[in-house]
C-alpha positions as a Markdown table, in Angstrom:
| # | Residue | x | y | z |
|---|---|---|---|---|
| 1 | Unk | 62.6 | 141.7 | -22.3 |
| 2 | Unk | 63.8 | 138.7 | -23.6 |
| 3 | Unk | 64.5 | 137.1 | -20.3 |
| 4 | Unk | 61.0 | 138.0 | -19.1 |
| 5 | Unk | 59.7 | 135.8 | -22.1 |
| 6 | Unk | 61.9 | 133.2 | -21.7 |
| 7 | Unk | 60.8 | 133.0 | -18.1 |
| 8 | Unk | 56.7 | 132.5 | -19.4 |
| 9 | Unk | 58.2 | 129.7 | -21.7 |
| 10 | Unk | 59.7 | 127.8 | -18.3 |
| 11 | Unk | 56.8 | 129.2 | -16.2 |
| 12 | Unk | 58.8 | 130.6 | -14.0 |
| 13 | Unk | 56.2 | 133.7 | -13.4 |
| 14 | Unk | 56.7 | 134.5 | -9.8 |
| 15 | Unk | 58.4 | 137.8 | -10.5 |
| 16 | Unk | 55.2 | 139.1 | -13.0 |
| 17 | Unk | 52.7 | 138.4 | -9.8 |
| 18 | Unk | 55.4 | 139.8 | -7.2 |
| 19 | Unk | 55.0 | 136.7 | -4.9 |
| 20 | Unk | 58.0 | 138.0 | -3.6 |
| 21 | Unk | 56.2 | 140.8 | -1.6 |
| 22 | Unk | 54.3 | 138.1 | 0.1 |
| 23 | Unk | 57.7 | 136.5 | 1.2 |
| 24 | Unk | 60.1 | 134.3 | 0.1 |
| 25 | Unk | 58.0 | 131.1 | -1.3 |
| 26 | Unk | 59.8 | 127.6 | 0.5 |
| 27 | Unk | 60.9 | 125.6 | -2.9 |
| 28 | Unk | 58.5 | 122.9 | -2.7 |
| 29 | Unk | 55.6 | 126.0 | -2.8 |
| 30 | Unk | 57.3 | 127.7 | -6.0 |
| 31 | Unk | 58.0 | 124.2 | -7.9 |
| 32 | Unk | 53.8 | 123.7 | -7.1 |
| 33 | Unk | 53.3 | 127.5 | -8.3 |
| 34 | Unk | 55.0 | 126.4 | -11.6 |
| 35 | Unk | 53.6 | 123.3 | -12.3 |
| 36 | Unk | 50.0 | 124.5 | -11.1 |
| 37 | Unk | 50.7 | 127.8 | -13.6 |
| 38 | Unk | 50.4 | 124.9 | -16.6 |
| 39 | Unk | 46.8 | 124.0 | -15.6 |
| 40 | Unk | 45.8 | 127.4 | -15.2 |
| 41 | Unk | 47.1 | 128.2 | -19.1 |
| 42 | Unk | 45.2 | 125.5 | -20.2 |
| 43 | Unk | 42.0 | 126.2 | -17.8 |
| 44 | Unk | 42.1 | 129.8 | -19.9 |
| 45 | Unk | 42.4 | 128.5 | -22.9 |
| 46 | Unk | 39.1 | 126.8 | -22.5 |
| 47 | Unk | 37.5 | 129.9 | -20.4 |
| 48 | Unk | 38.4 | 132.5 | -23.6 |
| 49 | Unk | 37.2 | 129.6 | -25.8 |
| 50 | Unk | 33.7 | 129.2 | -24.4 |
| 51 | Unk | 33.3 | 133.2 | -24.1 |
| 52 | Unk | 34.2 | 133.4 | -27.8 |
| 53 | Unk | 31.9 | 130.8 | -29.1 |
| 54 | Unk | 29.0 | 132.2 | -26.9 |
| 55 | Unk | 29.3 | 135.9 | -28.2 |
| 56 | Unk | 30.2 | 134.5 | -31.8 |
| 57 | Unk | 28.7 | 130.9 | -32.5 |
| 58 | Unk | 25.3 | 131.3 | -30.9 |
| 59 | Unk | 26.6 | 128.5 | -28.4 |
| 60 | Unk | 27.4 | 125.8 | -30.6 |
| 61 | Unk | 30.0 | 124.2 | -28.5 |
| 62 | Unk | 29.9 | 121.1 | -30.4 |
| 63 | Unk | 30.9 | 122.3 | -33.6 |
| 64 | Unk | 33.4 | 124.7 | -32.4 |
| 65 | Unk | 35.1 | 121.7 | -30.5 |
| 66 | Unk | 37.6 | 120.8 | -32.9 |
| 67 | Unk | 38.7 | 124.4 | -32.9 |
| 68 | Unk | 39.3 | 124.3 | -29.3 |
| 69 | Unk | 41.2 | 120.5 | -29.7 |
| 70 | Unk | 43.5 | 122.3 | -32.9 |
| 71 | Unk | 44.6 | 125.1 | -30.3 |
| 72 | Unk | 45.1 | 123.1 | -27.3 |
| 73 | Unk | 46.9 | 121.0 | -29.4 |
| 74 | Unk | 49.1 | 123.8 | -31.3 |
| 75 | Unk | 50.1 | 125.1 | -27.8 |
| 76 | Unk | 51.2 | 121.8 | -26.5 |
| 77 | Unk | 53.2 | 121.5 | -28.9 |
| 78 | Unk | 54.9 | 124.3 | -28.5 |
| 79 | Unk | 55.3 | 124.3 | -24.9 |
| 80 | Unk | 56.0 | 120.3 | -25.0 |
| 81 | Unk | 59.9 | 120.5 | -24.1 |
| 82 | Unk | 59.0 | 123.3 | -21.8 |
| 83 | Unk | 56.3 | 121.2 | -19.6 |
| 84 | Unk | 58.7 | 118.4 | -19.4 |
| 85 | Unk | 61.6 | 120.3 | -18.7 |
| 86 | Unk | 59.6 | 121.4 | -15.9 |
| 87 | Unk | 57.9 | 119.0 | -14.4 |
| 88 | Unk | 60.8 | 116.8 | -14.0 |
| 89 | Unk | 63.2 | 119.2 | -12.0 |
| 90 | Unk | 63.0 | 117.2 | -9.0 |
| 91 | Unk | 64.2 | 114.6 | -10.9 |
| 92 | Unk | 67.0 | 116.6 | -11.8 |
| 93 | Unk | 70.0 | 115.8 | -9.0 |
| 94 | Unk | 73.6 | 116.7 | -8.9 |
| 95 | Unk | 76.6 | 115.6 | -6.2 |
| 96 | Unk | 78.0 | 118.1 | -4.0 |
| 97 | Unk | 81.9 | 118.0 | -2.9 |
| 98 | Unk | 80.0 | 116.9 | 0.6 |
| 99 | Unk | 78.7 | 113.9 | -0.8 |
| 100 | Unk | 74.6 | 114.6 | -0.7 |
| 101 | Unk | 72.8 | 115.1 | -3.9 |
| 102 | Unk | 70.6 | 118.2 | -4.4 |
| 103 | Unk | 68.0 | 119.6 | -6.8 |
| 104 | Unk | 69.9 | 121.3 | -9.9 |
| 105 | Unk | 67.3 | 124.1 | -9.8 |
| 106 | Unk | 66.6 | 124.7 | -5.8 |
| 107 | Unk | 70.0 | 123.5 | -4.6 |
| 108 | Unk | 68.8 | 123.8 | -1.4 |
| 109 | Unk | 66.8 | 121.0 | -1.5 |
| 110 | Unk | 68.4 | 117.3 | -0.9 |
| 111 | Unk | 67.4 | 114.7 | -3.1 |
| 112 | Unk | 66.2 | 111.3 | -1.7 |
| 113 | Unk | 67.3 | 112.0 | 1.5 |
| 114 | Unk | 63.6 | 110.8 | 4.0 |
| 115 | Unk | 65.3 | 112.8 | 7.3 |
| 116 | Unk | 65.2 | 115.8 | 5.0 |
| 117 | Unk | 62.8 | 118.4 | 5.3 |
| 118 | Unk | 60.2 | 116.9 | 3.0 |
| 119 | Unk | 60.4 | 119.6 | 0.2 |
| 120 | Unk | 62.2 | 116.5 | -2.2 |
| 121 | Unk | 59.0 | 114.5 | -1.4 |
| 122 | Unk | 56.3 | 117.4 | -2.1 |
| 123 | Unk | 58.0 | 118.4 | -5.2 |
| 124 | Unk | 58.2 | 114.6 | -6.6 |
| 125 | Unk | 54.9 | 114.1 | -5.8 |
| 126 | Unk | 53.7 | 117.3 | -7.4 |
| 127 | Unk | 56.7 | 116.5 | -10.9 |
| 128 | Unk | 55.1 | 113.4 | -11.6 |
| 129 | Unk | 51.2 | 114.6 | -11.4 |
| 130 | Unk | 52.5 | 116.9 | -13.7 |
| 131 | Unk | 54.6 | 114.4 | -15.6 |
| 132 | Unk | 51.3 | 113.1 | -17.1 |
| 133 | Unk | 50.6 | 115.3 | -19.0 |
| 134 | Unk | 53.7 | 115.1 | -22.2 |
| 135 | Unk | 52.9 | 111.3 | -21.3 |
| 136 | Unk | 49.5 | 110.9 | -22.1 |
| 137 | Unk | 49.9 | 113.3 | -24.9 |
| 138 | Unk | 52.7 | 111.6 | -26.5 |
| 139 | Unk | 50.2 | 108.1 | -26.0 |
| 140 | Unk | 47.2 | 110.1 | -27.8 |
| 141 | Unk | 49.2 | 111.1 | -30.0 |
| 142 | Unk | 50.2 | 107.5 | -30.8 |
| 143 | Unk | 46.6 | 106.9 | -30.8 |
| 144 | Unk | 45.6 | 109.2 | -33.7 |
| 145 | Unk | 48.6 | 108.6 | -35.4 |
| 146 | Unk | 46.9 | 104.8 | -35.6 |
| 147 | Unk | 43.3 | 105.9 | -36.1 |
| 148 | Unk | 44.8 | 108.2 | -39.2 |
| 149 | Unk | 44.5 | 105.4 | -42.2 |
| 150 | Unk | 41.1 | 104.9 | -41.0 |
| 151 | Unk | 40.0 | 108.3 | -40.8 |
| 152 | Unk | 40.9 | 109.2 | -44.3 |
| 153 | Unk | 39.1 | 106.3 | -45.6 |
| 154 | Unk | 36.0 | 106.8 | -44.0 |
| 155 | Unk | 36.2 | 110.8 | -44.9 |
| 156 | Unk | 35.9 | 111.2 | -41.2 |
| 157 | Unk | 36.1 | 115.7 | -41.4 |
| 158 | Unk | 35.6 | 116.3 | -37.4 |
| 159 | Unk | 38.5 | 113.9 | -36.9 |
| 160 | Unk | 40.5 | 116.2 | -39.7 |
| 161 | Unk | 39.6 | 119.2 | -38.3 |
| 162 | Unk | 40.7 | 118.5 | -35.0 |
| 163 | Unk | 44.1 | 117.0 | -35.5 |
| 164 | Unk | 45.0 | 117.9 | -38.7 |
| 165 | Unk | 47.6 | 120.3 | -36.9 |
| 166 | Unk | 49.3 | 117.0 | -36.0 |
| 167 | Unk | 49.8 | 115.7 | -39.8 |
| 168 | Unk | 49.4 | 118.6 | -42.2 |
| 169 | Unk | 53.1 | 119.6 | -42.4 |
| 170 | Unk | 54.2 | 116.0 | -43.2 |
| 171 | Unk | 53.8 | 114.0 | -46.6 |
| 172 | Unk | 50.7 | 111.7 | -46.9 |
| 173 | Unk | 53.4 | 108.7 | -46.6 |
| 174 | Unk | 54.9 | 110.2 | -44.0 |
| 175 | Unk | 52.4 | 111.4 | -41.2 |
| 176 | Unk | 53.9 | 109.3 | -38.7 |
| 177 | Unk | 57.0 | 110.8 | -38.3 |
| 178 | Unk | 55.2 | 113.5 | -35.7 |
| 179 | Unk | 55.9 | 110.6 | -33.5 |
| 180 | Unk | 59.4 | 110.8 | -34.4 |
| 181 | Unk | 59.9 | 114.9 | -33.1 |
| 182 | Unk | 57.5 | 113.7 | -30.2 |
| 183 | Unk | 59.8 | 111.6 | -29.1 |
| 184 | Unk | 62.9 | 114.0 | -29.7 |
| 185 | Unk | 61.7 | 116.6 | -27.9 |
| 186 | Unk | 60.6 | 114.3 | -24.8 |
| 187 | Unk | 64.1 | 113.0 | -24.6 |
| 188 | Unk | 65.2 | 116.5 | -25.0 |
| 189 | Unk | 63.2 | 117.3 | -21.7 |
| 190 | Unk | 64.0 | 113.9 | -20.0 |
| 191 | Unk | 67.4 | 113.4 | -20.6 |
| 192 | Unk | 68.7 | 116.3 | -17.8 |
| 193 | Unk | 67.5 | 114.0 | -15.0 |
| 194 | Unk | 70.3 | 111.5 | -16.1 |
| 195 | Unk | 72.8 | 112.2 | -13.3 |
| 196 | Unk | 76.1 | 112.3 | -15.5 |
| 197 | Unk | 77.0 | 114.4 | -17.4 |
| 198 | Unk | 78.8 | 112.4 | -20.5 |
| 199 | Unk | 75.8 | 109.8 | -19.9 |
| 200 | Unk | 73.3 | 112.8 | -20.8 |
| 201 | Unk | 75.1 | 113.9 | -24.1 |
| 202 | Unk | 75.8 | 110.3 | -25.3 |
| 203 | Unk | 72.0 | 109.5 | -25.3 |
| 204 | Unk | 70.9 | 112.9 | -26.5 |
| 205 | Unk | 73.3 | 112.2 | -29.6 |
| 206 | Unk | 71.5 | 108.6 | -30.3 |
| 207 | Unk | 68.1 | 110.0 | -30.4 |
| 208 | Unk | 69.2 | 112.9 | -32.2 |
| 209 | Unk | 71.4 | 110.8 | -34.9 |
| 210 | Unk | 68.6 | 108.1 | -35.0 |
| 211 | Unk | 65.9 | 111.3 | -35.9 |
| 212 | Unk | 68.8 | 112.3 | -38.4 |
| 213 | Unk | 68.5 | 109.2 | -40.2 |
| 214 | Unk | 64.8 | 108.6 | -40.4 |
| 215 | Unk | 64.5 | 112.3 | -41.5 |
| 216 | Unk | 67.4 | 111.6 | -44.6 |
| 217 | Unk | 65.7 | 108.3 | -45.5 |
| 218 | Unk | 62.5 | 109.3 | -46.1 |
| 219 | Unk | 62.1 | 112.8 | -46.6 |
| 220 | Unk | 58.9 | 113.6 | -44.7 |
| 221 | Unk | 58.4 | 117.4 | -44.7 |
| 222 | Unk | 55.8 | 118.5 | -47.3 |
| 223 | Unk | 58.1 | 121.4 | -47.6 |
| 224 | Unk | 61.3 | 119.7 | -49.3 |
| 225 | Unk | 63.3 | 122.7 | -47.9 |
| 226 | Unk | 62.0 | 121.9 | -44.2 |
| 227 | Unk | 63.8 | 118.3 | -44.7 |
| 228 | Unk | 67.5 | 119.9 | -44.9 |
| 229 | Unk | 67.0 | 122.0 | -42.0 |
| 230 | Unk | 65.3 | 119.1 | -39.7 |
| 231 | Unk | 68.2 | 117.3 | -41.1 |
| 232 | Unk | 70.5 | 119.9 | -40.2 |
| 233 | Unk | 69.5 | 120.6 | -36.9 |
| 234 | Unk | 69.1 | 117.0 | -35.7 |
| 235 | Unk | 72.7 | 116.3 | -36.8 |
């Protein structure tokens, strides 16, 4: 169902391995069980990857490497807003009438409160771990995004064939902009821990009209159809 799906997308998969026959998992347990399910996505990825290029490629793991760096790279970008929405649900705190914050997600759990029960603490520990993941790819991204003149001046193909997913959609002038929908769609996943609620949809609107305008100055979609609805959809 569509729910089921939208539950793999937040990696919320309890329900699909029945934990809840086991017992009722403490939050601190089920936040870990959903921030550990992103490492084990990525730890298959790599597992079907060297089956495939055993039975298939004779072994040649160096050649097939870029393959393997294209699809890891293709799913984190899919599932970037989704891993950061995530990992930062501890960070995510509301006010209750009786004045103590609590997690928005397990609003049994009280936020920065020490004399609590600990699960704030686990679960912070356990975000941030997690949290470095959209950070260091968003800084490697940044990376390439640098390396990129060189690259195509030297005619460097393995570094083509392994990030060309990152710049392909995007006009030659323009191949930085996949910094620009990086950044969107970190704020996106960042901008719920923002305690108020007016504070939240005034920033999201300065990234998103600030993305608006780069997108309607310079036109960076290969596709000139694909600028209108970026355009569209970030205003």
């Amino acid at each position: 169902s569509f729910l089921s799906v939208v539950q793999v997308f937040t990696f919320d998969i309890e329900d699909h391995i029945r934990l809840g026959c086991i017992g009722q998992l403490p939050a601190a347990a089920h936040f870990t069980v959903k921030v550990c399910t992103i490492f084990v996505m990525c730890s298959l990825v790599v597992i079907i990857h060297i089956g495939f290029v055993i039975v298939k490629y004779r072994r040649r793991f160096r050649d097939r490497t870029p393959t393997l760096i294209a699809v890891f790279g293709t799913l984190a970008m899919i599932f970037y807003i989704s891993v950061t929405v995530t990992v930062v649900q501890p960070l995510q705190c509301k006010l209750n009438p009786n004045g103590r914050w609590t997690t928005q997600a397990y609003e049994d759990v009280v936020c920065w409160e020490p004399d609590a029960d600990g699960d704030h603490l686990i679960m912070l520990a356990v975000g941030l771990f997690g949290l470095a993941l959209p950070v260091s790819l968003f800084a490697k991204v940044l990376m390439l995004v640098r390396r990129l003149p060189q690259a195509l001046k030297t005619g460097d193909t393995r570094f083509t064939r392994s990030y060309g997913f990152l710049f392909f959609r995007f006009r030659p002038q323009t191949q930085w902009y996949i910094l620009v929908i990086m950044t969107r769609s970190l704020a996106i996943g960042l901008v719920p821990i923002i305690p108020r609620d007016v504070a939240q949809i005034y920033v999201l609107q300065l990234v998103l009209l600030v993305c608006f305008a780069l997108c309607i100055e310079f036109h960076p979609w290969r596709i000139s159809y694909l600028n209108f609805l970026d355009a569209f959809f970030s205003g």
